[in-house]
Amino acid sequence: METLNNYLARNGYSIVEGAATTQIFVDNKERFEKICGSNIFETLEGYMSDDEVEPNDIKLIIINNKTREPTSVFFGFFNGDKLSSDYTCSSQITSGGVLLRFYALLLAHERNNNIVKLEGGISGGIPAIENGNSKEVIAQKKNKLREYHIKNGAQVEGDIFTYNLNDVEALIPTKFAAQGGKAKRKTRKLKGKKRGKTKKRRQRKKIGRAHV
């Protein structure tokens, strides 16, 4: 994860993990709604506002070191040998969404070396899907998201994308090496899957989706 942290530092950002993300999210709900889109924010809020972080959960937020404003968020949980990528939203920093997924997979593998894949569903879009979007617009946004995952090394079958640990470790030096990275001039919304809230977290059998 050192390469990813160095990439963030060069561009004036840092990453926050676990319970420390809760208050940041609560204090910046309007900002996260803008970053993620209202469709995704509706259910993401329930997970990120919960100050009880379960051992199998991964919560990440990227913040701007100068302004202290958050720019990106990830939520997922362990599911067998996979990390379920439930929500990823990013703005401002180039490749922020894929960086979050790569970081989350490395962190999950560090905690549990049986986890060697990150998997999610293409239920969001680029830019983020908003309530009221037409079927045609939603289809276009989802297709852009599908192309995004393929470009960043994922295997895509239907609406499911999978990143393998070995591929991620090989791609990190290429994408995030010393010369990489410039902050975006404009905010770019990323994606996520709309999931219903539930307190029965351990009963989730299907992989959640939400994504940039």
PDB file of N, CA and C in Angstrom, residues 63-168:
ATOM      1  N   ILE A  63      -9.157  12.230   1.874  1.00  0.00           N
ATOM      2  CA  ILE A  63      -9.362  13.648   2.201  1.00  0.00           C
ATOM      3  C   ILE A  63      -8.275  14.509   1.561  1.00  0.00           C
ATOM      4  N   ASN A  64      -8.632  15.749   1.263  1.00  0.00           N
ATOM      5  CA  ASN A  64      -7.691  16.737   0.762  1.00  0.00           C
ATOM      6  C   ASN A  64      -6.901  17.286   1.949  1.00  0.00           C
ATOM      7  N   ASN A  65      -5.597  17.157   1.926  1.00  0.00           N
ATOM      8  CA  ASN A  65      -4.787  17.557   3.080  1.00  0.00           C
ATOM      9  C   ASN A  65      -4.823  19.055   3.349  1.00  0.00           C
ATOM     10  N   LYS A  66      -5.048  19.847   2.324  1.00  0.00           N
ATOM     11  CA  LYS A  66      -5.052  21.300   2.488  1.00  0.00           C
ATOM     12  C   LYS A  66      -6.382  21.804   3.022  1.00  0.00           C
ATOM     13  N   THR A  67      -7.473  21.369   2.424  1.00  0.00           N
ATOM     14  CA  THR A  67      -8.792  21.859   2.820  1.00  0.00           C
ATOM     15  C   THR A  67      -9.446  20.992   3.882  1.00  0.00           C
ATOM     16  N   ARG A  68      -8.928  19.762   4.051  1.00  0.00           N
ATOM     17  CA  ARG A  68      -9.481  18.754   4.957  1.00  0.00           C
ATOM     18  C   ARG A  68     -10.866  18.282   4.511  1.00  0.00           C
ATOM     19  N   GLU A  69     -11.213  18.552   3.277  1.00  0.00           N
ATOM     20  CA  GLU A  69     -12.496  18.088   2.746  1.00  0.00           C
ATOM     21  C   GLU A  69     -12.353  16.683   2.165  1.00  0.00           C
ATOM     22  N   PRO A  70     -13.362  15.828   2.356  1.00  0.00           N
ATOM     23  CA  PRO A  70     -13.322  14.486   1.762  1.00  0.00           C
ATOM     24  C   PRO A  70     -13.618  14.541   0.275  1.00  0.00           C
ATOM     25  N   THR A  71     -12.997  13.644  -0.478  1.00  0.00           N
ATOM     26  CA  THR A  71     -13.204  13.604  -1.924  1.00  0.00           C
ATOM     27  C   THR A  71     -13.685  12.251  -2.426  1.00  0.00           C
ATOM     28  N   SER A  72     -13.500  11.193  -1.631  1.00  0.00           N
ATOM     29  CA  SER A  72     -13.778   9.845  -2.124  1.00  0.00           C
ATOM     30  C   SER A  72     -14.125   8.927  -0.956  1.00  0.00           C
ATOM     31  N   VAL A  73     -14.919   7.892  -1.249  1.00  0.00           N
ATOM     32  CA  VAL A  73     -15.351   6.976  -0.194  1.00  0.00           C
ATOM     33  C   VAL A  73     -15.489   5.564  -0.744  1.00  0.00           C
ATOM     34  N   PHE A  74     -15.172   4.579   0.111  1.00  0.00           N
ATOM     35  CA  PHE A  74     -15.339   3.156  -0.229  1.00  0.00           C
ATOM     36  C   PHE A  74     -15.962   2.435   0.957  1.00  0.00           C
ATOM     37  N   PHE A  75     -16.905   1.536   0.667  1.00  0.00           N
ATOM     38  CA  PHE A  75     -17.405   0.612   1.684  1.00  0.00           C
ATOM     39  C   PHE A  75     -17.537  -0.773   1.069  1.00  0.00           C
ATOM     40  N   GLY A  76     -17.039  -1.788   1.792  1.00  0.00           N
ATOM     41  CA  GLY A  76     -17.173  -3.177   1.359  1.00  0.00           C
ATOM     42  C   GLY A  76     -17.025  -4.105   2.551  1.00  0.00           C
ATOM     43  N   PHE A  77     -17.202  -5.393   2.320  1.00  0.00           N
ATOM     44  CA  PHE A  77     -17.077  -6.356   3.412  1.00  0.00           C
ATOM     45  C   PHE A  77     -16.577  -7.697   2.882  1.00  0.00           C
ATOM     46  N   PHE A  78     -16.000  -8.499   3.776  1.00  0.00           N
ATOM     47  CA  PHE A  78     -15.467  -9.800   3.402  1.00  0.00           C
ATOM     48  C   PHE A  78     -16.617 -10.744   3.056  1.00  0.00           C
ATOM     49  N   ASN A  79     -16.419 -11.512   1.995  1.00  0.00           N
ATOM     50  CA  ASN A  79     -17.411 -12.507   1.576  1.00  0.00           C
ATOM     51  C   ASN A  79     -16.666 -13.729   1.047  1.00  0.00           C
ATOM     52  N   GLY A  80     -16.345 -14.669   1.953  1.00  0.00           N
ATOM     53  CA  GLY A  80     -15.560 -15.834   1.557  1.00  0.00           C
ATOM     54  C   GLY A  80     -14.148 -15.419   1.197  1.00  0.00           C
ATOM     55  N   ASP A  81     -13.694 -15.795  -0.022  1.00  0.00           N
ATOM     56  CA  ASP A  81     -12.351 -15.420  -0.458  1.00  0.00           C
ATOM     57  C   ASP A  81     -12.354 -14.102  -1.225  1.00  0.00           C
ATOM     58  N   LYS A  82     -13.460 -13.369  -1.140  1.00  0.00           N
ATOM     59  CA  LYS A  82     -13.603 -12.115  -1.880  1.00  0.00           C
ATOM     60  C   LYS A  82     -13.875 -10.950  -0.932  1.00  0.00           C
ATOM     61  N   LEU A  83     -13.508  -9.773  -1.404  1.00  0.00           N
ATOM     62  CA  LEU A  83     -13.955  -8.533  -0.779  1.00  0.00           C
ATOM     63  C   LEU A  83     -15.085  -7.998  -1.643  1.00  0.00           C
ATOM     64  N   SER A  84     -16.260  -7.876  -1.068  1.00  0.00           N
ATOM     65  CA  SER A  84     -17.398  -7.325  -1.792  1.00  0.00           C
ATOM     66  C   SER A  84     -17.252  -5.813  -1.873  1.00  0.00           C
ATOM     67  N   SER A  85     -17.232  -5.305  -3.086  1.00  0.00           N
ATOM     68  CA  SER A  85     -17.119  -3.863  -3.315  1.00  0.00           C
ATOM     69  C   SER A  85     -18.527  -3.302  -3.424  1.00  0.00           C
ATOM     70  N   ASP A  86     -19.044  -2.779  -2.335  1.00  0.00           N
ATOM     71  CA  ASP A  86     -20.430  -2.324  -2.288  1.00  0.00           C
ATOM     72  C   ASP A  86     -20.606  -0.909  -2.817  1.00  0.00           C
ATOM     73  N   TYR A  87     -19.742   0.003  -2.364  1.00  0.00           N
ATOM     74  CA  TYR A  87     -19.863   1.404  -2.752  1.00  0.00           C
ATOM     75  C   TYR A  87     -18.488   2.008  -2.995  1.00  0.00           C
ATOM     76  N   THR A  88     -18.355   2.705  -4.094  1.00  0.00           N
ATOM     77  CA  THR A  88     -17.152   3.490  -4.367  1.00  0.00           C
ATOM     78  C   THR A  88     -17.568   4.771  -5.063  1.00  0.00           C
ATOM     79  N   CYS A  89     -17.223   5.908  -4.483  1.00  0.00           N
ATOM     80  CA  CYS A  89     -17.507   7.203  -5.101  1.00  0.00           C
ATOM     81  C   CYS A  89     -16.247   8.049  -4.986  1.00  0.00           C
ATOM     82  N   SER A  90     -15.900   8.760  -6.067  1.00  0.00           N
ATOM     83  CA  SER A  90     -14.683   9.549  -6.017  1.00  0.00           C
ATOM     84  C   SER A  90     -14.797  10.806  -6.859  1.00  0.00           C
ATOM     85  N   SER A  91     -14.081  11.853  -6.430  1.00  0.00           N
ATOM     86  CA  SER A  91     -14.017  13.100  -7.172  1.00  0.00           C
ATOM     87  C   SER A  91     -12.643  13.718  -6.994  1.00  0.00           C
ATOM     88  N   GLN A  92     -12.315  14.659  -7.836  1.00  0.00           N
ATOM     89  CA  GLN A  92     -11.113  15.496  -7.767  1.00  0.00           C
ATOM     90  C   GLN A  92      -9.816  14.773  -8.110  1.00  0.00           C
ATOM     91  N   ILE A  93      -9.466  13.723  -7.394  1.00  0.00           N
ATOM     92  CA  ILE A  93      -8.172  13.090  -7.616  1.00  0.00           C
ATOM     93  C   ILE A  93      -8.269  12.062  -8.739  1.00  0.00           C
ATOM     94  N   THR A  94      -7.337  12.127  -9.673  1.00  0.00           N
ATOM     95  CA  THR A  94      -7.307  11.198 -10.793  1.00  0.00           C
ATOM     96  C   THR A  94      -7.140   9.764 -10.289  1.00  0.00           C
ATOM     97  N   SER A  95      -7.950   8.864 -10.825  1.00  0.00           N
ATOM     98  CA  SER A  95      -7.903   7.433 -10.486  1.00  0.00           C
ATOM     99  C   SER A  95      -8.231   7.166  -9.025  1.00  0.00           C
ATOM    100  N   GLY A  96      -8.980   8.072  -8.405  1.00  0.00           N
ATOM    101  CA  GLY A  96      -9.326   7.889  -6.995  1.00  0.00           C
ATOM    102  C   GLY A  96     -10.165   6.661  -6.736  1.00  0.00           C
ATOM    103  N   GLY A  97     -11.096   6.366  -7.637  1.00  0.00           N
ATOM    104  CA  GLY A  97     -11.959   5.212  -7.437  1.00  0.00           C
ATOM    105  C   GLY A  97     -11.222   3.896  -7.514  1.00  0.00           C
ATOM    106  N   VAL A  98     -10.397   3.735  -8.545  1.00  0.00           N
ATOM    107  CA  VAL A  98      -9.650   2.482  -8.678  1.00  0.00           C
ATOM    108  C   VAL A  98      -8.603   2.368  -7.575  1.00  0.00           C
ATOM    109  N   LEU A  99      -8.033   3.501  -7.159  1.00  0.00           N
ATOM    110  CA  LEU A  99      -7.081   3.463  -6.044  1.00  0.00           C
ATOM    111  C   LEU A  99      -7.761   2.938  -4.782  1.00  0.00           C
ATOM    112  N   LEU A 100      -8.975   3.401  -4.508  1.00  0.00           N
ATOM    113  CA  LEU A 100      -9.702   2.929  -3.333  1.00  0.00           C
ATOM    114  C   LEU A 100      -9.939   1.423  -3.398  1.00  0.00           C
ATOM    115  N   ARG A 101     -10.324   0.928  -4.558  1.00  0.00           N
ATOM    116  CA  ARG A 101     -10.566  -0.513  -4.686  1.00  0.00           C
ATOM    117  C   ARG A 101      -9.282  -1.312  -4.500  1.00  0.00           C
ATOM    118  N   PHE A 102      -8.207  -0.842  -5.113  1.00  0.00           N
ATOM    119  CA  PHE A 102      -6.935  -1.542  -4.960  1.00  0.00           C
ATOM    120  C   PHE A 102      -6.481  -1.519  -3.506  1.00  0.00           C
ATOM    121  N   TYR A 103      -6.575  -0.363  -2.869  1.00  0.00           N
ATOM    122  CA  TYR A 103      -6.177  -0.221  -1.470  1.00  0.00           C
ATOM    123  C   TYR A 103      -7.024  -1.133  -0.580  1.00  0.00           C
ATOM    124  N   ALA A 104      -8.334  -1.150  -0.845  1.00  0.00           N
ATOM    125  CA  ALA A 104      -9.237  -1.973  -0.038  1.00  0.00           C
ATOM    126  C   ALA A 104      -8.901  -3.454  -0.160  1.00  0.00           C
ATOM    127  N   LEU A 105      -8.582  -3.903  -1.378  1.00  0.00           N
ATOM    128  CA  LEU A 105      -8.243  -5.315  -1.571  1.00  0.00           C
ATOM    129  C   LEU A 105      -6.938  -5.659  -0.858  1.00  0.00           C
ATOM    130  N   LEU A 106      -5.945  -4.800  -0.961  1.00  0.00           N
ATOM    131  CA  LEU A 106      -4.685  -5.048  -0.258  1.00  0.00           C
ATOM    132  C   LEU A 106      -4.887  -5.077   1.252  1.00  0.00           C
ATOM    133  N   LEU A 107      -5.705  -4.162   1.761  1.00  0.00           N
ATOM    134  CA  LEU A 107      -5.978  -4.098   3.194  1.00  0.00           C
ATOM    135  C   LEU A 107      -6.728  -5.344   3.649  1.00  0.00           C
ATOM    136  N   ALA A 108      -7.705  -5.776   2.856  1.00  0.00           N
ATOM    137  CA  ALA A 108      -8.455  -6.983   3.206  1.00  0.00           C
ATOM    138  C   ALA A 108      -7.547  -8.207   3.217  1.00  0.00           C
ATOM    139  N   HIS A 109      -6.655  -8.312   2.239  1.00  0.00           N
ATOM    140  CA  HIS A 109      -5.723  -9.448   2.176  1.00  0.00           C
ATOM    141  C   HIS A 109      -4.753  -9.417   3.343  1.00  0.00           C
ATOM    142  N   GLU A 110      -4.368  -8.225   3.769  1.00  0.00           N
ATOM    143  CA  GLU A 110      -3.482  -8.087   4.921  1.00  0.00           C
ATOM    144  C   GLU A 110      -4.161  -8.600   6.183  1.00  0.00           C
ATOM    145  N   ARG A 111      -5.452  -8.351   6.302  1.00  0.00           N
ATOM    146  CA  ARG A 111      -6.208  -8.812   7.473  1.00  0.00           C
ATOM    147  C   ARG A 111      -6.527 -10.295   7.390  1.00  0.00           C
ATOM    148  N   ASN A 112      -6.777 -10.765   6.174  1.00  0.00           N
ATOM    149  CA  ASN A 112      -7.165 -12.165   5.963  1.00  0.00           C
ATOM    150  C   ASN A 112      -6.580 -12.621   4.638  1.00  0.00           C
ATOM    151  N   ASN A 113      -5.501 -13.413   4.694  1.00  0.00           N
ATOM    152  CA  ASN A 113      -4.803 -13.748   3.455  1.00  0.00           C
ATOM    153  C   ASN A 113      -5.562 -14.717   2.558  1.00  0.00           C
ATOM    154  N   ASN A 114      -6.752 -15.129   2.972  1.00  0.00           N
ATOM    155  CA  ASN A 114      -7.599 -15.929   2.087  1.00  0.00           C
ATOM    156  C   ASN A 114      -8.319 -15.072   1.049  1.00  0.00           C
ATOM    157  N   ILE A 115      -8.372 -13.771   1.299  1.00  0.00           N
ATOM    158  CA  ILE A 115      -9.074 -12.866   0.386  1.00  0.00           C
ATOM    159  C   ILE A 115      -8.134 -12.452  -0.737  1.00  0.00           C
ATOM    160  N   VAL A 116      -8.455 -12.884  -1.950  1.00  0.00           N
ATOM    161  CA  VAL A 116      -7.576 -12.643  -3.098  1.00  0.00           C
ATOM    162  C   VAL A 116      -8.324 -12.024  -4.273  1.00  0.00           C
ATOM    163  N   LYS A 117      -9.588 -11.627  -4.056  1.00  0.00           N
ATOM    164  CA  LYS A 117     -10.370 -11.018  -5.123  1.00  0.00           C
ATOM    165  C   LYS A 117     -11.237  -9.905  -4.560  1.00  0.00           C
ATOM    166  N   LEU A 118     -11.526  -8.934  -5.399  1.00  0.00           N
ATOM    167  CA  LEU A 118     -12.525  -7.912  -5.096  1.00  0.00           C
ATOM    168  C   LEU A 118     -13.605  -8.023  -6.166  1.00  0.00           C
ATOM    169  N   GLU A 119     -14.841  -8.106  -5.731  1.00  0.00           N
ATOM    170  CA  GLU A 119     -15.938  -8.329  -6.678  1.00  0.00           C
ATOM    171  C   GLU A 119     -17.103  -7.392  -6.389  1.00  0.00           C
ATOM    172  N   GLY A 120     -17.725  -6.931  -7.446  1.00  0.00           N
ATOM    173  CA  GLY A 120     -18.873  -6.044  -7.286  1.00  0.00           C
ATOM    174  C   GLY A 120     -19.762  -6.087  -8.512  1.00  0.00           C
ATOM    175  N   GLY A 121     -20.816  -5.314  -8.471  1.00  0.00           N
ATOM    176  CA  GLY A 121     -21.781  -5.302  -9.561  1.00  0.00           C
ATOM    177  C   GLY A 121     -21.848  -3.957 -10.245  1.00  0.00           C
ATOM    178  N   ILE A 122     -22.047  -3.976 -11.543  1.00  0.00           N
ATOM    179  CA  ILE A 122     -22.161  -2.742 -12.309  1.00  0.00           C
ATOM    180  C   ILE A 122     -23.594  -2.259 -12.213  1.00  0.00           C
ATOM    181  N   SER A 123     -23.895  -1.650 -11.089  1.00  0.00           N
ATOM    182  CA  SER A 123     -25.238  -1.135 -10.862  1.00  0.00           C
ATOM    183  C   SER A 123     -25.251   0.379 -10.794  1.00  0.00           C
ATOM    184  N   GLY A 124     -24.059   0.965 -10.717  1.00  0.00           N
ATOM    185  CA  GLY A 124     -23.934   2.409 -10.787  1.00  0.00           C
ATOM    186  C   GLY A 124     -23.545   2.815 -12.195  1.00  0.00           C
ATOM    187  N   GLY A 125     -22.921   3.988 -12.326  1.00  0.00           N
ATOM    188  CA  GLY A 125     -22.542   4.443 -13.649  1.00  0.00           C
ATOM    189  C   GLY A 125     -21.537   5.568 -13.602  1.00  0.00           C
ATOM    190  N   ILE A 126     -21.071   5.981 -14.769  1.00  0.00           N
ATOM    191  CA  ILE A 126     -20.191   7.134 -14.931  1.00  0.00           C
ATOM    192  C   ILE A 126     -20.833   8.083 -15.935  1.00  0.00           C
ATOM    193  N   PRO A 127     -21.206   9.306 -15.489  1.00  0.00           N
ATOM    194  CA  PRO A 127     -21.197   9.791 -14.104  1.00  0.00           C
ATOM    195  C   PRO A 127     -22.275   9.091 -13.281  1.00  0.00           C
ATOM    196  N   ALA A 128     -22.387   9.450 -12.024  1.00  0.00           N
ATOM    197  CA  ALA A 128     -23.300   8.757 -11.116  1.00  0.00           C
ATOM    198  C   ALA A 128     -24.743   8.818 -11.618  1.00  0.00           C
ATOM    199  N   ILE A 129     -25.452   7.712 -11.427  1.00  0.00           N
ATOM    200  CA  ILE A 129     -26.867   7.647 -11.787  1.00  0.00           C
ATOM    201  C   ILE A 129     -27.687   8.452 -10.785  1.00  0.00           C
ATOM    202  N   GLU A 130     -28.572   9.269 -11.303  1.00  0.00           N
ATOM    203  CA  GLU A 130     -29.423  10.102 -10.466  1.00  0.00           C
ATOM    204  C   GLU A 130     -30.876   9.664 -10.598  1.00  0.00           C
ATOM    205  N   ASN A 131     -31.641   9.878  -9.534  1.00  0.00           N
ATOM    206  CA  ASN A 131     -33.073   9.627  -9.610  1.00  0.00           C
ATOM    207  C   ASN A 131     -33.665  10.462 -10.748  1.00  0.00           C
ATOM    208  N   GLY A 132     -34.462   9.823 -11.585  1.00  0.00           N
ATOM    209  CA  GLY A 132     -35.062  10.538 -12.701  1.00  0.00           C
ATOM    210  C   GLY A 132     -34.348  10.345 -14.022  1.00  0.00           C
ATOM    211  N   ASN A 133     -33.153   9.710 -14.010  1.00  0.00           N
ATOM    212  CA  ASN A 133     -32.485   9.421 -15.275  1.00  0.00           C
ATOM    213  C   ASN A 133     -33.318   8.469 -16.117  1.00  0.00           C
ATOM    214  N   SER A 134     -33.344   8.694 -17.422  1.00  0.00           N
ATOM    215  CA  SER A 134     -34.089   7.812 -18.331  1.00  0.00           C
ATOM    216  C   SER A 134     -33.367   6.475 -18.469  1.00  0.00           C
ATOM    217  N   LYS A 135     -34.065   5.461 -18.989  1.00  0.00           N
ATOM    218  CA  LYS A 135     -33.458   4.144 -19.193  1.00  0.00           C
ATOM    219  C   LYS A 135     -32.265   4.241 -20.132  1.00  0.00           C
ATOM    220  N   GLU A 136     -32.378   5.092 -21.144  1.00  0.00           N
ATOM    221  CA  GLU A 136     -31.288   5.247 -22.111  1.00  0.00           C
ATOM    222  C   GLU A 136     -30.051   5.846 -21.451  1.00  0.00           C
ATOM    223  N   VAL A 137     -30.277   6.864 -20.624  1.00  0.00           N
ATOM    224  CA  VAL A 137     -29.155   7.506 -19.936  1.00  0.00           C
ATOM    225  C   VAL A 137     -28.504   6.542 -18.952  1.00  0.00           C
ATOM    226  N   ILE A 138     -29.313   5.798 -18.230  1.00  0.00           N
ATOM    227  CA  ILE A 138     -28.778   4.813 -17.277  1.00  0.00           C
ATOM    228  C   ILE A 138     -27.938   3.777 -18.003  1.00  0.00           C
ATOM    229  N   ALA A 139     -28.423   3.303 -19.153  1.00  0.00           N
ATOM    230  CA  ALA A 139     -27.679   2.304 -19.925  1.00  0.00           C
ATOM    231  C   ALA A 139     -26.334   2.854 -20.387  1.00  0.00           C
ATOM    232  N   GLN A 140     -26.317   4.113 -20.819  1.00  0.00           N
ATOM    233  CA  GLN A 140     -25.072   4.743 -21.253  1.00  0.00           C
ATOM    234  C   GLN A 140     -24.083   4.873 -20.100  1.00  0.00           C
ATOM    235  N   LYS A 141     -24.580   5.279 -18.939  1.00  0.00           N
ATOM    236  CA  LYS A 141     -23.710   5.438 -17.774  1.00  0.00           C
ATOM    237  C   LYS A 141     -23.143   4.095 -17.320  1.00  0.00           C
ATOM    238  N   LYS A 142     -23.971   3.064 -17.339  1.00  0.00           N
ATOM    239  CA  LYS A 142     -23.500   1.736 -16.945  1.00  0.00           C
ATOM    240  C   LYS A 142     -22.454   1.211 -17.920  1.00  0.00           C
ATOM    241  N   ASN A 143     -22.650   1.475 -19.197  1.00  0.00           N
ATOM    242  CA  ASN A 143     -21.677   1.016 -20.185  1.00  0.00           C
ATOM    243  C   ASN A 143     -20.334   1.697 -19.990  1.00  0.00           C
ATOM    244  N   LYS A 144     -20.349   2.978 -19.653  1.00  0.00           N
ATOM    245  CA  LYS A 144     -19.106   3.687 -19.369  1.00  0.00           C
ATOM    246  C   LYS A 144     -18.410   3.080 -18.158  1.00  0.00           C
ATOM    247  N   LEU A 145     -19.201   2.694 -17.165  1.00  0.00           N
ATOM    248  CA  LEU A 145     -18.633   2.072 -15.969  1.00  0.00           C
ATOM    249  C   LEU A 145     -18.031   0.712 -16.309  1.00  0.00           C
ATOM    250  N   ARG A 146     -18.715  -0.044 -17.152  1.00  0.00           N
ATOM    251  CA  ARG A 146     -18.196  -1.351 -17.577  1.00  0.00           C
ATOM    252  C   ARG A 146     -16.848  -1.172 -18.280  1.00  0.00           C
ATOM    253  N   GLU A 147     -16.766  -0.217 -19.178  1.00  0.00           N
ATOM    254  CA  GLU A 147     -15.520   0.050 -19.902  1.00  0.00           C
ATOM    255  C   GLU A 147     -14.415   0.505 -18.945  1.00  0.00           C
ATOM    256  N   TYR A 148     -14.808   1.273 -17.944  1.00  0.00           N
ATOM    257  CA  TYR A 148     -13.857   1.747 -16.933  1.00  0.00           C
ATOM    258  C   TYR A 148     -13.210   0.572 -16.200  1.00  0.00           C
ATOM    259  N   HIS A 149     -14.016  -0.396 -15.784  1.00  0.00           N
ATOM    260  CA  HIS A 149     -13.477  -1.544 -15.055  1.00  0.00           C
ATOM    261  C   HIS A 149     -12.547  -2.366 -15.935  1.00  0.00           C
ATOM    262  N   ILE A 150     -12.935  -2.592 -17.169  1.00  0.00           N
ATOM    263  CA  ILE A 150     -12.086  -3.359 -18.086  1.00  0.00           C
ATOM    264  C   ILE A 150     -10.756  -2.652 -18.293  1.00  0.00           C
ATOM    265  N   LYS A 151     -10.804  -1.340 -18.484  1.00  0.00           N
ATOM    266  CA  LYS A 151      -9.597  -0.544 -18.683  1.00  0.00           C
ATOM    267  C   LYS A 151      -8.652  -0.656 -17.499  1.00  0.00           C
ATOM    268  N   ASN A 152      -9.201  -0.813 -16.299  1.00  0.00           N
ATOM    269  CA  ASN A 152      -8.387  -0.860 -15.082  1.00  0.00           C
ATOM    270  C   ASN A 152      -8.066  -2.279 -14.621  1.00  0.00           C
ATOM    271  N   GLY A 153      -8.231  -3.254 -15.516  1.00  0.00           N
ATOM    272  CA  GLY A 153      -7.742  -4.601 -15.243  1.00  0.00           C
ATOM    273  C   GLY A 153      -8.742  -5.591 -14.689  1.00  0.00           C
ATOM    274  N   ALA A 154     -10.015  -5.230 -14.641  1.00  0.00           N
ATOM    275  CA  ALA A 154     -11.024  -6.156 -14.098  1.00  0.00           C
ATOM    276  C   ALA A 154     -11.478  -7.148 -15.157  1.00  0.00           C
ATOM    277  N   GLN A 155     -11.904  -8.301 -14.696  1.00  0.00           N
ATOM    278  CA  GLN A 155     -12.611  -9.255 -15.544  1.00  0.00           C
ATOM    279  C   GLN A 155     -14.102  -8.961 -15.378  1.00  0.00           C
ATOM    280  N   VAL A 156     -14.805  -8.802 -16.481  1.00  0.00           N
ATOM    281  CA  VAL A 156     -16.217  -8.450 -16.424  1.00  0.00           C
ATOM    282  C   VAL A 156     -17.047  -9.503 -17.128  1.00  0.00           C
ATOM    283  N   GLU A 157     -18.000 -10.063 -16.392  1.00  0.00           N
ATOM    284  CA  GLU A 157     -18.938 -11.034 -16.959  1.00  0.00           C
ATOM    285  C   GLU A 157     -20.343 -10.558 -16.616  1.00  0.00           C
ATOM    286  N   GLY A 158     -21.107 -10.214 -17.646  1.00  0.00           N
ATOM    287  CA  GLY A 158     -22.423  -9.650 -17.403  1.00  0.00           C
ATOM    288  C   GLY A 158     -22.289  -8.343 -16.659  1.00  0.00           C
ATOM    289  N   ASP A 159     -22.933  -8.243 -15.510  1.00  0.00           N
ATOM    290  CA  ASP A 159     -22.853  -7.034 -14.694  1.00  0.00           C
ATOM    291  C   ASP A 159     -21.965  -7.216 -13.470  1.00  0.00           C
ATOM    292  N   ILE A 160     -21.105  -8.237 -13.483  1.00  0.00           N
ATOM    293  CA  ILE A 160     -20.209  -8.498 -12.361  1.00  0.00           C
ATOM    294  C   ILE A 160     -18.766  -8.235 -12.776  1.00  0.00           C
ATOM    295  N   PHE A 161     -18.045  -7.438 -11.980  1.00  0.00           N
ATOM    296  CA  PHE A 161     -16.626  -7.216 -12.234  1.00  0.00           C
ATOM    297  C   PHE A 161     -15.804  -7.844 -11.117  1.00  0.00           C
ATOM    298  N   THR A 162     -14.615  -8.331 -11.479  1.00  0.00           N
ATOM    299  CA  THR A 162     -13.729  -8.971 -10.513  1.00  0.00           C
ATOM    300  C   THR A 162     -12.304  -8.495 -10.728  1.00  0.00           C
ATOM    301  N   TYR A 163     -11.676  -8.044  -9.651  1.00  0.00           N
ATOM    302  CA  TYR A 163     -10.254  -7.699  -9.668  1.00  0.00           C
ATOM    303  C   TYR A 163      -9.516  -8.776  -8.875  1.00  0.00           C
ATOM    304  N   ASN A 164      -8.495  -9.375  -9.479  1.00  0.00           N
ATOM    305  CA  ASN A 164      -7.694 -10.396  -8.809  1.00  0.00           C
ATOM    306  C   ASN A 164      -6.462  -9.764  -8.166  1.00  0.00           C
ATOM    307  N   LEU A 165      -6.092 -10.255  -6.997  1.00  0.00           N
ATOM    308  CA  LEU A 165      -4.990  -9.672  -6.233  1.00  0.00           C
ATOM    309  C   LEU A 165      -3.703  -9.625  -7.041  1.00  0.00           C
ATOM    310  N   ASN A 166      -3.355 -10.711  -7.727  1.00  0.00           N
ATOM    311  CA  ASN A 166      -2.109 -10.732  -8.489  1.00  0.00           C
ATOM    312  C   ASN A 166      -2.100  -9.656  -9.575  1.00  0.00           C
ATOM    313  N   ASP A 167      -3.236  -9.466 -10.243  1.00  0.00           N
ATOM    314  CA  ASP A 167      -3.326  -8.437 -11.282  1.00  0.00           C
ATOM    315  C   ASP A 167      -3.208  -7.044 -10.681  1.00  0.00           C
ATOM    316  N   VAL A 168      -3.853  -6.855  -9.540  1.00  0.00           N
ATOM    317  CA  VAL A 168      -3.807  -5.545  -8.868  1.00  0.00           C
ATOM    318  C   VAL A 168      -2.377  -5.205  -8.450  1.00  0.00           C
TER     319      VAL A 168
END
